[in-house]
Short mmCIF file of C-alpha atoms and ligand atoms in Angstrom, two decimals:
data_model
loop_
_atom_site.label_atom_id
_atom_site.label_comp_id
_atom_site.label_asym_id
_atom_site.label_seq_id
_atom_site.Cartn_x
_atom_site.Cartn_y
_atom_site.Cartn_z
CA UNK E 1 0.00 0.00 0.00
CA UNK E 2 1.19 3.48 -0.86
CA UNK E 3 0.85 6.53 1.36
CA UNK E 4 1.00 10.03 -0.10
CA UNK E 5 0.99 12.48 2.81
CA UNK E 6 -0.84 15.79 2.62
CA UNK E 7 2.50 17.60 2.81
CA UNK E 8 3.62 16.07 -0.55
CA UNK E 9 0.54 17.00 -2.60
CA UNK E 10 1.49 20.62 -3.34
CA UNK E 11 4.75 19.52 -4.95
CA UNK E 12 3.15 16.69 -6.90
CA UNK E 13 -0.24 17.60 -8.38
CA UNK E 14 -0.58 20.68 -10.59
CA UNK E 15 -3.78 22.39 -11.69
CA UNK E 16 -3.16 20.84 -15.14
CA UNK E 17 -2.90 17.33 -13.63
CA UNK E 18 -6.18 17.88 -11.77
CA UNK E 19 -7.87 19.23 -14.92
CA UNK E 20 -6.88 16.17 -16.96
CA UNK E 21 -7.88 13.68 -14.24
CA UNK E 22 -11.28 15.28 -13.58
CA UNK E 23 -12.07 15.71 -17.26
CA UNK E 24 -11.40 12.00 -17.89
CA UNK E 25 -13.64 11.13 -14.95
CA UNK E 26 -16.54 13.31 -16.14
CA UNK E 27 -16.23 11.67 -19.56
CA UNK E 28 -16.27 8.18 -18.00
CA UNK E 29 -19.33 9.08 -15.89
CA UNK E 30 -21.25 10.18 -19.00
CA UNK E 31 -20.29 6.93 -20.78
CA UNK E 32 -21.56 5.05 -17.67
CA UNK E 33 -18.09 3.56 -17.21
CA UNK E 34 -17.91 5.24 -13.80
CA UNK E 35 -20.46 5.95 -11.12
CA UNK E 36 -20.68 7.47 -7.66
CA UNK E 37 -22.12 5.61 -4.70
CA UNK E 38 -24.63 7.33 -2.40
CA UNK E 39 -23.08 10.05 -0.25
CA UNK E 40 -23.04 9.57 3.53
CA UNK E 41 -23.00 12.77 5.58
CA UNK E 42 -23.64 12.94 9.32
CA UNK E 43 -23.92 15.83 11.75
CA UNK E 44 -21.88 14.88 14.83
CA UNK E 45 -23.03 17.78 16.99
CA UNK E 46 -21.22 20.98 18.01
CA UNK E 47 -21.02 21.94 14.32
CA UNK E 48 -18.96 18.89 13.35
CA UNK E 49 -19.82 17.18 10.04
CA UNK E 50 -18.40 13.87 8.85
CA UNK E 51 -19.07 11.72 5.80
CA UNK E 52 -17.95 9.68 2.80
CA UNK E 53 -18.01 10.19 -0.94
CA UNK E 54 -17.16 7.10 -2.95
CA UNK E 55 -17.37 5.49 -6.35
CA UNK E 56 -16.01 3.17 -9.01
CA UNK E 57 -14.37 4.14 -12.29
CA UNK E 58 -14.14 0.93 -14.31
CA UNK E 59 -12.40 2.69 -17.20
CA UNK E 60 -9.73 4.19 -14.96
CA UNK E 61 -9.45 1.10 -12.70
CA UNK E 62 -10.13 3.25 -9.64
CA UNK E 63 -12.33 2.48 -6.64
CA UNK E 64 -12.39 4.11 -3.25
CA UNK E 65 -13.71 6.80 -1.00
CA UNK E 66 -12.99 10.20 0.43
CA UNK E 67 -13.58 10.37 4.14
CA UNK E 68 -13.87 13.89 5.34
CA UNK E 69 -15.66 16.55 7.23
CA UNK E 70 -15.71 19.87 8.98
CA UNK E 71 -14.42 20.19 12.52
CA UNK E 72 -14.82 23.78 13.72
CA UNK E 73 -12.67 23.23 16.84
CA UNK E 74 -9.58 22.57 14.71
CA UNK E 75 -8.60 26.21 14.31
CA UNK E 76 -7.77 26.25 18.04
CA UNK E 77 -5.68 23.10 17.52
CA UNK E 78 -3.75 24.86 14.76
CA UNK E 79 -5.00 22.54 12.00
CA UNK E 80 -7.53 23.18 9.17
CA UNK E 81 -11.25 22.88 9.99
CA UNK E 82 -11.80 20.90 6.77
CA UNK E 83 -10.17 17.47 6.95
CA UNK E 84 -10.23 14.80 4.28
CA UNK E 85 -8.34 11.66 3.32
CA UNK E 86 -8.76 9.51 0.20
CA UNK E 87 -8.52 5.70 0.34
CA UNK E 88 -8.08 3.75 -2.90
CA UNK E 89 -8.72 0.03 -3.47
CA UNK E 90 -8.05 -2.41 -6.30
CA UNK E 91 -11.45 -2.79 -8.00
CA UNK E 92 -10.71 -6.45 -8.86
CA UNK E 93 -9.57 -7.73 -5.46
CA UNK E 94 -10.78 -5.06 -3.02
CA UNK E 95 -7.29 -4.80 -1.52
CA UNK E 96 -6.32 -1.32 -0.30
CA UNK E 97 -3.78 0.30 -2.60
CA UNK E 98 -3.33 3.83 -1.30
CA UNK E 99 -4.06 6.43 1.34
CA UNK E 100 -3.73 10.02 0.14
CA UNK E 101 -4.03 13.39 1.89
CA UNK E 102 -7.23 14.96 0.54
CA UNK E 103 -7.28 18.58 1.73
CA UNK E 104 -5.41 20.33 -1.09
CA UNK E 105 -6.71 17.77 -3.59
CA UNK E 106 -10.28 18.85 -2.75
CA UNK E 107 -9.51 22.45 -3.72
CA UNK E 108 -7.67 21.34 -6.89
CA UNK E 109 -10.41 19.00 -8.08
CA UNK E 110 -13.13 21.58 -7.38
CA UNK E 111 -11.27 24.30 -9.28
CA UNK E 112 -10.61 21.82 -12.09
CA UNK E 113 -14.35 21.11 -12.46
CA UNK E 114 -15.15 24.78 -12.77
CA UNK E 115 -12.28 25.37 -15.23
CA UNK E 116 -13.46 22.41 -17.35
CA UNK E 117 -16.92 24.01 -17.54
CA UNK E 118 -15.40 27.36 -18.56
CA UNK E 119 -13.18 25.69 -21.13
CA UNK E 120 -16.10 23.81 -22.67
CA UNK E 121 -18.97 26.28 -22.27
CA UNK E 122 -17.80 29.90 -21.97
CA UNK E 123 -17.54 32.11 -25.04
CA UNK E 124 -14.05 31.93 -26.53
CA UNK E 125 -13.79 35.74 -26.37
CA UNK E 126 -14.61 35.97 -22.62
CA UNK E 127 -12.65 38.90 -21.15
CA UNK E 128 -14.13 39.73 -17.72
CA UNK E 129 -14.22 37.17 -14.90
CA UNK E 130 -16.68 37.76 -12.08
CA UNK E 131 -15.99 36.19 -8.69
CA UNK E 132 -18.77 35.83 -6.11
CA UNK E 133 -17.01 34.63 -2.97
CA UNK E 134 -13.52 35.16 -1.58
CA UNK E 135 -12.92 32.30 0.84
CA UNK E 136 -10.41 29.43 0.78
CA UNK E 137 -11.67 27.87 -2.47
CA UNK E 138 -11.98 31.16 -4.38
CA UNK E 139 -8.26 31.60 -4.99
CA UNK E 140 -7.96 28.09 -6.50
CA UNK E 141 -11.00 28.83 -8.67
CA UNK E 142 -9.46 32.07 -9.94
CA UNK E 143 -6.11 30.46 -10.73
CA UNK E 144 -7.71 27.55 -12.63
CA UNK E 145 -10.09 29.81 -14.59
CA UNK E 146 -7.19 32.02 -15.69
CA UNK E 147 -5.60 28.99 -17.38
CA UNK E 148 -8.51 28.39 -19.78
CA UNK E 149 -9.44 31.91 -21.00
CA UNK E 150 -7.44 35.09 -21.65
CA UNK E 151 -9.23 37.22 -19.07
CA UNK E 152 -8.35 40.92 -18.99
CA UNK E 153 -10.01 41.84 -15.70
CA UNK E 154 -11.57 40.39 -12.53
CA UNK E 155 -14.60 41.94 -10.83
CA UNK E 156 -15.40 40.48 -7.41
CA UNK E 157 -18.07 40.64 -4.75
CA UNK E 158 -18.08 39.07 -1.31
CA UNK E 159 -20.54 39.37 1.55
CA UNK E 160 -17.56 39.96 3.83
CA UNK E 161 -15.59 42.61 1.90
CA UNK E 162 -12.58 42.35 4.22
CA UNK E 163 -11.81 38.98 2.55
CA UNK E 164 -11.49 40.48 -0.95
CA UNK E 165 -7.89 41.85 -0.77
CA UNK E 166 -6.51 38.29 -0.45
CA UNK E 167 -8.27 37.32 -3.68
CA UNK E 168 -7.10 40.59 -5.23
CA UNK E 169 -3.51 39.61 -4.44
CA UNK E 170 -3.98 36.36 -6.41
CA UNK E 171 -5.36 38.33 -9.37
CA UNK E 172 -2.38 40.69 -9.16
CA UNK E 173 -0.01 37.71 -9.15
CA UNK E 174 -1.75 36.52 -12.35
CA UNK E 175 -1.37 39.98 -13.90
CA UNK E 176 -5.12 40.67 -13.85
CA UNK E 177 -6.62 44.03 -12.79
CA UNK E 178 -9.00 43.42 -9.87
CA UNK E 179 -11.97 45.50 -8.79
CA UNK E 180 -14.32 44.99 -5.83
CA UNK E 181 -17.83 45.73 -7.12
CA UNK E 182 -21.48 45.60 -6.00
CA UNK E 183 -23.40 42.55 -7.28
CA UNK E 184 -25.18 44.74 -9.86
CA UNK E 185 -21.86 45.13 -11.68
CA UNK E 186 -21.65 41.38 -12.37
CA UNK E 187 -23.50 42.31 -15.61
CA UNK E 188 -20.03 43.25 -16.90
CA UNK E 189 -18.74 39.69 -16.50
CA UNK E 190 -18.49 37.14 -19.32
CA UNK E 191 -17.84 34.31 -16.85
CA UNK E 192 -19.02 34.24 -13.22
CA UNK E 193 -17.83 31.79 -10.57
CA UNK E 194 -19.90 31.55 -7.39
CA UNK E 195 -18.06 29.90 -4.49
CA UNK E 196 -19.72 30.78 -1.19
CA UNK E 197 -21.35 28.90 1.68
CA UNK E 198 -24.49 31.02 1.36
CA UNK E 199 -27.86 29.66 2.56
CA UNK E 200 -29.81 32.03 0.25
CA UNK E 201 -29.38 33.47 -3.25
CA UNK E 202 -26.97 36.41 -3.58
CA UNK E 203 -26.66 36.58 -7.37
CA UNK E 204 -29.94 37.47 -9.07
CA UNK E 205 -30.98 36.91 -12.67
CA UNK E 206 -30.86 40.68 -13.25
CA UNK E 207 -27.14 40.66 -12.35
CA UNK E 208 -26.27 38.40 -15.31
CA UNK E 209 -25.97 39.43 -18.97
CA UNK E 210 -26.90 37.27 -21.97
CA UNK E 211 -23.96 35.18 -23.16
CA UNK E 212 -22.49 34.67 -19.69
CA UNK E 213 -21.18 31.34 -18.44
CA UNK E 214 -21.67 30.65 -14.73
CA UNK E 215 -19.84 28.05 -12.67
CA UNK E 216 -21.88 27.66 -9.48
CA UNK E 217 -19.53 25.78 -7.17
CA UNK E 218 -20.51 26.60 -3.58
CA UNK E 219 -23.78 24.70 -3.20
CA UNK E 220 -22.91 21.14 -2.24
CA UNK E 221 -25.49 20.46 0.47
CA UNK E 222 -29.25 20.58 0.85
CA UNK E 223 -30.28 24.06 1.95
CA UNK E 224 -27.35 26.00 0.48
CA UNK E 225 -28.10 28.44 -2.37
CA UNK E 226 -26.07 30.99 -4.31
CA UNK E 227 -28.19 32.15 -7.27
CA UNK E 228 -31.80 32.99 -8.00
CA UNK E 229 -33.72 30.01 -9.48
CA UNK E 230 -34.93 32.29 -12.30
CA UNK E 231 -31.33 32.29 -13.54
CA UNK E 232 -31.36 28.52 -13.96
CA UNK E 233 -34.70 28.79 -15.76
CA UNK E 234 -33.04 31.28 -18.17
CA UNK E 235 -29.91 29.16 -18.69
CA UNK E 236 -28.82 25.94 -20.36
CA UNK E 237 -27.90 23.96 -17.22
CA UNK E 238 -24.99 21.50 -17.01
CA UNK E 239 -23.68 19.54 -14.04
CA UNK E 240 -21.21 16.91 -12.91
CA UNK E 241 -23.96 14.47 -11.86
CA UNK E 242 -27.71 15.04 -12.27
CA UNK E 243 -28.65 13.04 -9.13
CA UNK E 244 -26.52 15.34 -6.96
CA UNK E 245 -27.50 18.49 -8.85
CA UNK E 246 -31.20 18.09 -8.04
CA UNK E 247 -30.70 17.05 -4.41
CA UNK E 248 -27.67 18.92 -3.04
CA UNK E 249 -26.61 21.19 -5.91
CA UNK E 250 -27.73 24.64 -7.03
CA UNK E 251 -30.49 23.12 -9.18
CA UNK E 252 -32.29 21.74 -6.08
CA UNK E 253 -34.18 25.06 -5.73
CA UNK E 254 -35.19 25.57 -9.37
CA UNK E 255 -36.32 21.94 -9.66
CA UNK E 256 -38.28 22.21 -6.38
CA UNK E 257 -40.13 25.35 -7.53
CA UNK E 258 -40.86 23.85 -10.95
CA UNK E 259 -38.86 26.37 -13.02
CA UNK E 260 -36.35 23.74 -14.19
CA UNK E 261 -37.00 20.12 -15.22
CA UNK E 262 -34.52 17.47 -14.07
CA UNK E 263 -34.54 16.11 -17.64
CA UNK E 264 -33.19 19.42 -18.97
CA UNK E 265 -29.97 19.20 -16.93
CA UNK E 266 -27.02 17.87 -18.96
CA UNK E 267 -23.97 16.06 -17.59
CA UNK E 268 -20.86 17.93 -18.70
CA UNK E 269 -19.25 14.61 -19.59
CA UNK E 270 -21.63 14.45 -22.55
CA UNK E 271 -20.14 17.69 -23.89
CA UNK E 272 -16.61 16.34 -23.30
CA UNK E 273 -17.55 13.13 -25.18
CA UNK E 274 -19.06 15.09 -28.08
CA UNK E 275 -22.58 13.75 -27.35
CA UNK E 276 -24.00 17.21 -26.63
CA UNK E 277 -23.17 20.49 -28.40
CA UNK E 278 -22.87 22.56 -25.20
CA UNK E 279 -23.12 26.29 -26.00
CA UNK E 280 -24.71 26.88 -29.40
CA UNK E 281 -24.97 30.69 -29.50
CA UNK E 282 -23.09 33.73 -28.19
CA UNK E 283 -26.07 35.12 -26.33
CA UNK E 284 -27.27 32.09 -24.40
CA UNK E 285 -26.46 31.72 -20.71
CA UNK E 286 -24.74 28.49 -19.73
CA UNK E 287 -24.61 27.41 -16.08
CA UNK E 288 -22.54 24.61 -14.57
CA UNK E 289 -23.85 23.26 -11.28
CA UNK E 290 -20.65 21.83 -9.75
CA UNK E 291 -21.78 19.71 -6.82
CA UNK E 292 -18.52 17.81 -6.23
CA UNK E 293 -18.57 14.05 -6.78
CA UNK E 294 -16.52 11.35 -5.09
CA UNK E 295 -15.06 10.22 -8.42
CA UNK E 296 -13.33 13.61 -8.76
CA UNK E 297 -11.53 12.91 -5.47
CA UNK E 298 -10.55 9.41 -6.55
CA UNK E 299 -9.28 10.70 -9.91
CA UNK E 300 -6.94 13.30 -8.44
CA UNK E 301 -5.82 10.95 -5.65
CA UNK E 302 -4.97 8.30 -8.23
CA UNK E 303 -2.98 10.90 -10.20
CA UNK E 304 -1.16 11.85 -6.98
CA UNK E 305 -0.21 8.19 -6.38
CA UNK E 306 1.12 7.80 -9.94
CA UNK E 307 3.15 11.01 -9.66
CA UNK E 308 4.46 10.07 -6.20
CA UNK E 309 5.65 6.68 -7.50
CA UNK E 310 7.25 8.23 -10.60
CA UNK E 311 9.09 10.84 -8.54
CA UNK E 312 10.12 8.44 -5.78
CA UNK E 313 8.28 10.17 -2.93
CA UNK E 314 5.62 7.49 -2.32
CA UNK E 315 5.78 5.89 1.13
CA UNK E 316 5.31 2.10 0.74
CA UNK E 317 3.99 0.03 3.64
CA UNK E 318 3.17 -3.67 3.95
CA UNK E 319 -0.52 -3.95 4.81
P1 NAD B 1 -14.77 29.58 3.29
O1 NAD B 1 -15.36 29.40 4.65
O2 NAD B 1 -13.30 29.76 3.17
O3 NAD B 1 -15.46 30.83 2.57
C1 NAD B 1 -16.86 31.00 2.62
C2 NAD B 1 -17.29 32.02 1.60
O4 NAD B 1 -18.71 32.16 1.66
C3 NAD B 1 -16.72 33.41 1.86
O5 NAD B 1 -16.55 34.06 0.62
C4 NAD B 1 -17.83 34.07 2.68
O6 NAD B 1 -17.78 35.47 2.64
C5 NAD B 1 -19.04 33.53 1.95
N1 NAD B 1 -20.27 33.55 2.74
C6 NAD B 1 -20.45 33.08 4.00
N2 NAD B 1 -21.74 33.25 4.36
C7 NAD B 1 -22.37 33.86 3.31
C8 NAD B 1 -23.71 34.28 3.07
N3 NAD B 1 -24.64 34.16 4.00
N4 NAD B 1 -24.00 34.85 1.86
C9 NAD B 1 -23.04 34.99 0.91
N5 NAD B 1 -21.76 34.59 1.08
C10 NAD B 1 -21.44 34.03 2.27
O7 NAD B 1 -15.28 28.35 2.43
P2 NAD B 1 -14.63 27.68 1.15
O8 NAD B 1 -13.73 26.58 1.58
O9 NAD B 1 -14.13 28.74 0.24
O10 NAD B 1 -15.92 26.98 0.50
C11 NAD B 1 -16.92 27.75 -0.12
C12 NAD B 1 -18.09 26.86 -0.44
O11 NAD B 1 -17.71 25.88 -1.41
C13 NAD B 1 -18.64 26.07 0.75
O12 NAD B 1 -20.04 26.07 0.68
C14 NAD B 1 -18.10 24.66 0.50
O13 NAD B 1 -18.91 23.66 1.10
C15 NAD B 1 -18.20 24.62 -1.01
N6 NAD B 1 -17.36 23.60 -1.65
C16 NAD B 1 -17.89 23.00 -2.76
C17 NAD B 1 -17.15 22.04 -3.42
C18 NAD B 1 -17.72 21.39 -4.66
O14 NAD B 1 -17.15 20.43 -5.15
N7 NAD B 1 -18.78 21.90 -5.22
C19 NAD B 1 -15.88 21.67 -2.94
C20 NAD B 1 -15.35 22.34 -1.83
C21 NAD B 1 -16.11 23.31 -1.20
#
């Protein structure tokens, strides 16, 4: 069995590696070569959350789970509140093959999903990137998005404006002018990423211009919401997995109020496989509901194992 500690991930897995691994997984999901098992998520009390995301990718020969959760007392212990670890198994024999630190990988695979949606669905001439949210994930989202379009400017809004300068520093590092704006100015954006833990819609349909691509990445649990359902009704809606989109993703609200039909939501893997045209005009709105599936975690963890073995940093243990 191979162990790849959390401390090795930053030096091993690039945004490009994560993009390639997640794109292959979305494609396999749409071909039905890979599927996610039901998510387990439990509230442990005192704000602690713990659960499992798991799946099998027959095409990639990957099976396993991500065990993780949110432990708000960790800040006082000097460790991150979000904790996750990926366990991989041989799909033929069930023997454990690897244990991989999952904290940084979660940010990389989430940013990869959003970048894949931008790459596939945003207008080629997109110039202005709108960011709604400025927390931990936002900086990874911004970096990954900047790799797939030649943005000329970033406009950003966050409920807690004191968090924006940190995101501004990332934009500066990427050579992109950065402006903190009210939500109304998101109409200037060609691509908008939402990445907040909001329980109610911040971004309204009136804040979004025709032709925009949205990557809605923050809503990954029942009860969270980032955008007005009317926006999904106006858009062509794509997702990683339809079952998650309608239950824990952004589409849960539009489907519940009847403004979006489950059957109208398209898995992005179909676009990757060439089975769906994706965007077909410059003025339509496309929206990717990125809910975060277990197979994304397994894909990037598997890439981390391969890279660790190649570069001689994998820890091997008899098990
Ligand atoms: P964080 O705690 O670092 O940041 C939270 C962000 O949400 C901040 O920008 C904060 O200002 C904003 N926010 C908080 N309450 C708000 C409210 N009421 N209205 C509007 N904005 C509000 O969190 P993070 O690690 O950056 O994660 C952001 C979200 O992304 C979380 O909901 C997390 O669960 C989700 N997430 C999704 C995936 C996925 O695959 N889809 C993966 C990882 C994280």
